[in-house]
Coordinates of C-alpha atoms in Angstrom, one line a residue:
Q1 CA 120.8 98.0 119.9
V2 CA 117.2 99.3 120.5
Q3 CA 114.6 97.0 118.9
L4 CA 110.9 96.8 118.6
V5 CA 109.6 93.6 117.0
E6 CA 106.0 93.2 116.0
S7 CA 104.1 89.9 115.5
G8 CA 100.6 88.6 115.1
G9 CA 99.5 90.0 111.8
G10 CA 97.9 88.0 109.1
L11 CA 94.8 87.5 106.9
V12 CA 91.4 87.5 108.7
Q13 CA 87.8 87.7 107.5
P14 CA 85.6 90.7 108.2
G15 CA 84.3 90.5 111.7
G16 CA 87.3 88.5 112.9
S17 CA 89.9 89.2 115.5
L18 CA 93.7 89.4 115.7
R19 CA 96.1 90.2 118.5
L20 CA 99.3 92.1 117.7
S21 CA 102.3 92.0 120.0
C22 CA 105.3 94.2 120.2
A23 CA 108.4 93.0 122.1
A24 CA 110.8 95.8 123.1
S25 CA 114.4 95.8 124.4
G26 CA 114.7 96.9 128.0
R27 CA 116.1 100.4 127.3
T28 CA 113.4 101.1 124.9
F29 CA 110.5 100.2 127.1
S30 CA 111.4 101.8 130.4
N31 CA 109.6 105.1 131.0
R32 CA 108.3 105.1 127.4
G33 CA 104.8 105.7 126.1
M34 CA 104.0 103.1 123.4
G35 CA 101.8 103.4 120.4
W36 CA 100.4 101.5 117.4
F37 CA 100.1 103.3 114.1
R38 CA 99.2 102.0 110.7
Q39 CA 99.7 102.7 107.0
A40 CA 97.5 101.5 104.2
P41 CA 98.7 101.5 100.6
G42 CA 98.7 104.9 99.1
K43 CA 97.8 106.5 102.4
E44 CA 99.7 108.4 105.1
R45 CA 100.5 106.8 108.4
E46 CA 97.8 107.2 110.9
F47 CA 97.4 107.0 114.7
V48 CA 95.6 103.9 116.0
A49 CA 96.1 103.7 119.8
T50 CA 98.7 104.7 122.4
I51 CA 99.3 103.9 126.1
S52 CA 101.2 106.0 128.6
W53 CA 104.0 104.7 130.7
S54 CA 103.0 105.3 134.3
S55 CA 99.2 105.5 134.5
G56 CA 98.5 103.2 131.5
R57 CA 96.2 105.9 130.1
T58 CA 95.0 104.9 126.7
Y59 CA 94.0 106.9 123.6
Y60 CA 92.2 105.6 120.5
A61 CA 91.5 106.8 117.0
D62 CA 87.7 107.3 116.5
S63 CA 87.8 104.7 113.7
V64 CA 88.9 101.9 116.1
K65 CA 87.3 103.0 119.4
G66 CA 85.2 100.2 120.9
R67 CA 86.8 97.6 118.7
F68 CA 90.6 97.7 119.5
T69 CA 92.2 97.6 122.9
I70 CA 95.8 98.5 123.6
S71 CA 97.6 97.1 126.7
R72 CA 101.1 96.7 128.0
D73 CA 103.0 94.3 130.3
N74 CA 105.9 96.3 131.7
A75 CA 107.4 93.2 133.3
K76 CA 107.7 91.5 129.9
N77 CA 108.5 94.7 127.9
T78 CA 105.6 94.0 125.6
V79 CA 102.6 96.0 124.3
F80 CA 99.6 94.4 122.7
L81 CA 96.8 95.5 120.3
Q82 CA 93.7 93.4 120.5
M83 CA 91.6 94.0 117.4
N84 CA 88.0 92.8 117.2
S85 CA 85.2 93.2 114.7
L86 CA 87.8 93.8 112.0
K87 CA 86.8 95.6 108.8
P88 CA 88.3 95.7 105.3
E89 CA 89.3 99.3 106.0
D90 CA 91.5 98.1 108.8
T91 CA 93.9 96.5 106.2
A92 CA 97.3 98.1 106.6
V93 CA 100.8 97.6 107.9
Y94 CA 100.7 98.1 111.6
Y95 CA 103.7 99.6 113.4
C96 CA 104.7 99.7 117.0
A97 CA 106.5 102.8 118.3
A98 CA 108.1 104.0 121.5
G99 CA 108.0 107.6 122.5
P100 CA 107.4 110.2 125.3
P101 CA 106.0 108.8 128.6
M102 CA 102.6 110.5 128.1
A103 CA 102.1 108.7 124.8
P104 CA 101.1 111.5 122.4
V105 CA 99.0 110.6 119.4
N106 CA 101.4 112.4 117.0
G107 CA 103.7 109.7 115.5
D108 CA 106.4 112.3 114.7
E109 CA 107.1 112.5 118.4
Y110 CA 108.1 108.8 118.6
D111 CA 111.8 107.8 118.6
Y112 CA 111.8 104.1 117.8
W113 CA 109.8 102.1 115.4
G114 CA 109.3 98.4 114.6
Q115 CA 109.5 96.9 111.1
G116 CA 105.7 96.5 110.9
T117 CA 103.3 93.6 110.5
Q118 CA 100.8 93.2 107.8
V119 CA 97.1 93.0 108.7
T120 CA 94.7 92.1 105.8
V121 CA 91.0 91.9 106.3
S122 CA 89.3 90.2 103.4
S123 CA 86.7 87.5 102.6

């Protein structure tokens, strides 16, 4: 069974940091681009960051550029999202996804999704 399991979400004050992790089963991770997407209440899902399979090229939404960093450890089948300088508008459920090797920013092109992890930024 293909699985993506996110962890690391929680409640943090504005300006704080969190590190999300996504552990993938072997068949899911190999030759796959990986992405993080988020969905806030009442809003559509939006692209946050993606990372390609071979070159590790990264893409970021303008709203998180300079604050978030996506990385992957192919030996451990894990992708990370380091989130710094968090803002209340970053509050959402964050989803990990596996898709084409070049890691497009369109979530509709991704095949596998995790269950999501809640991130709440509030004082």
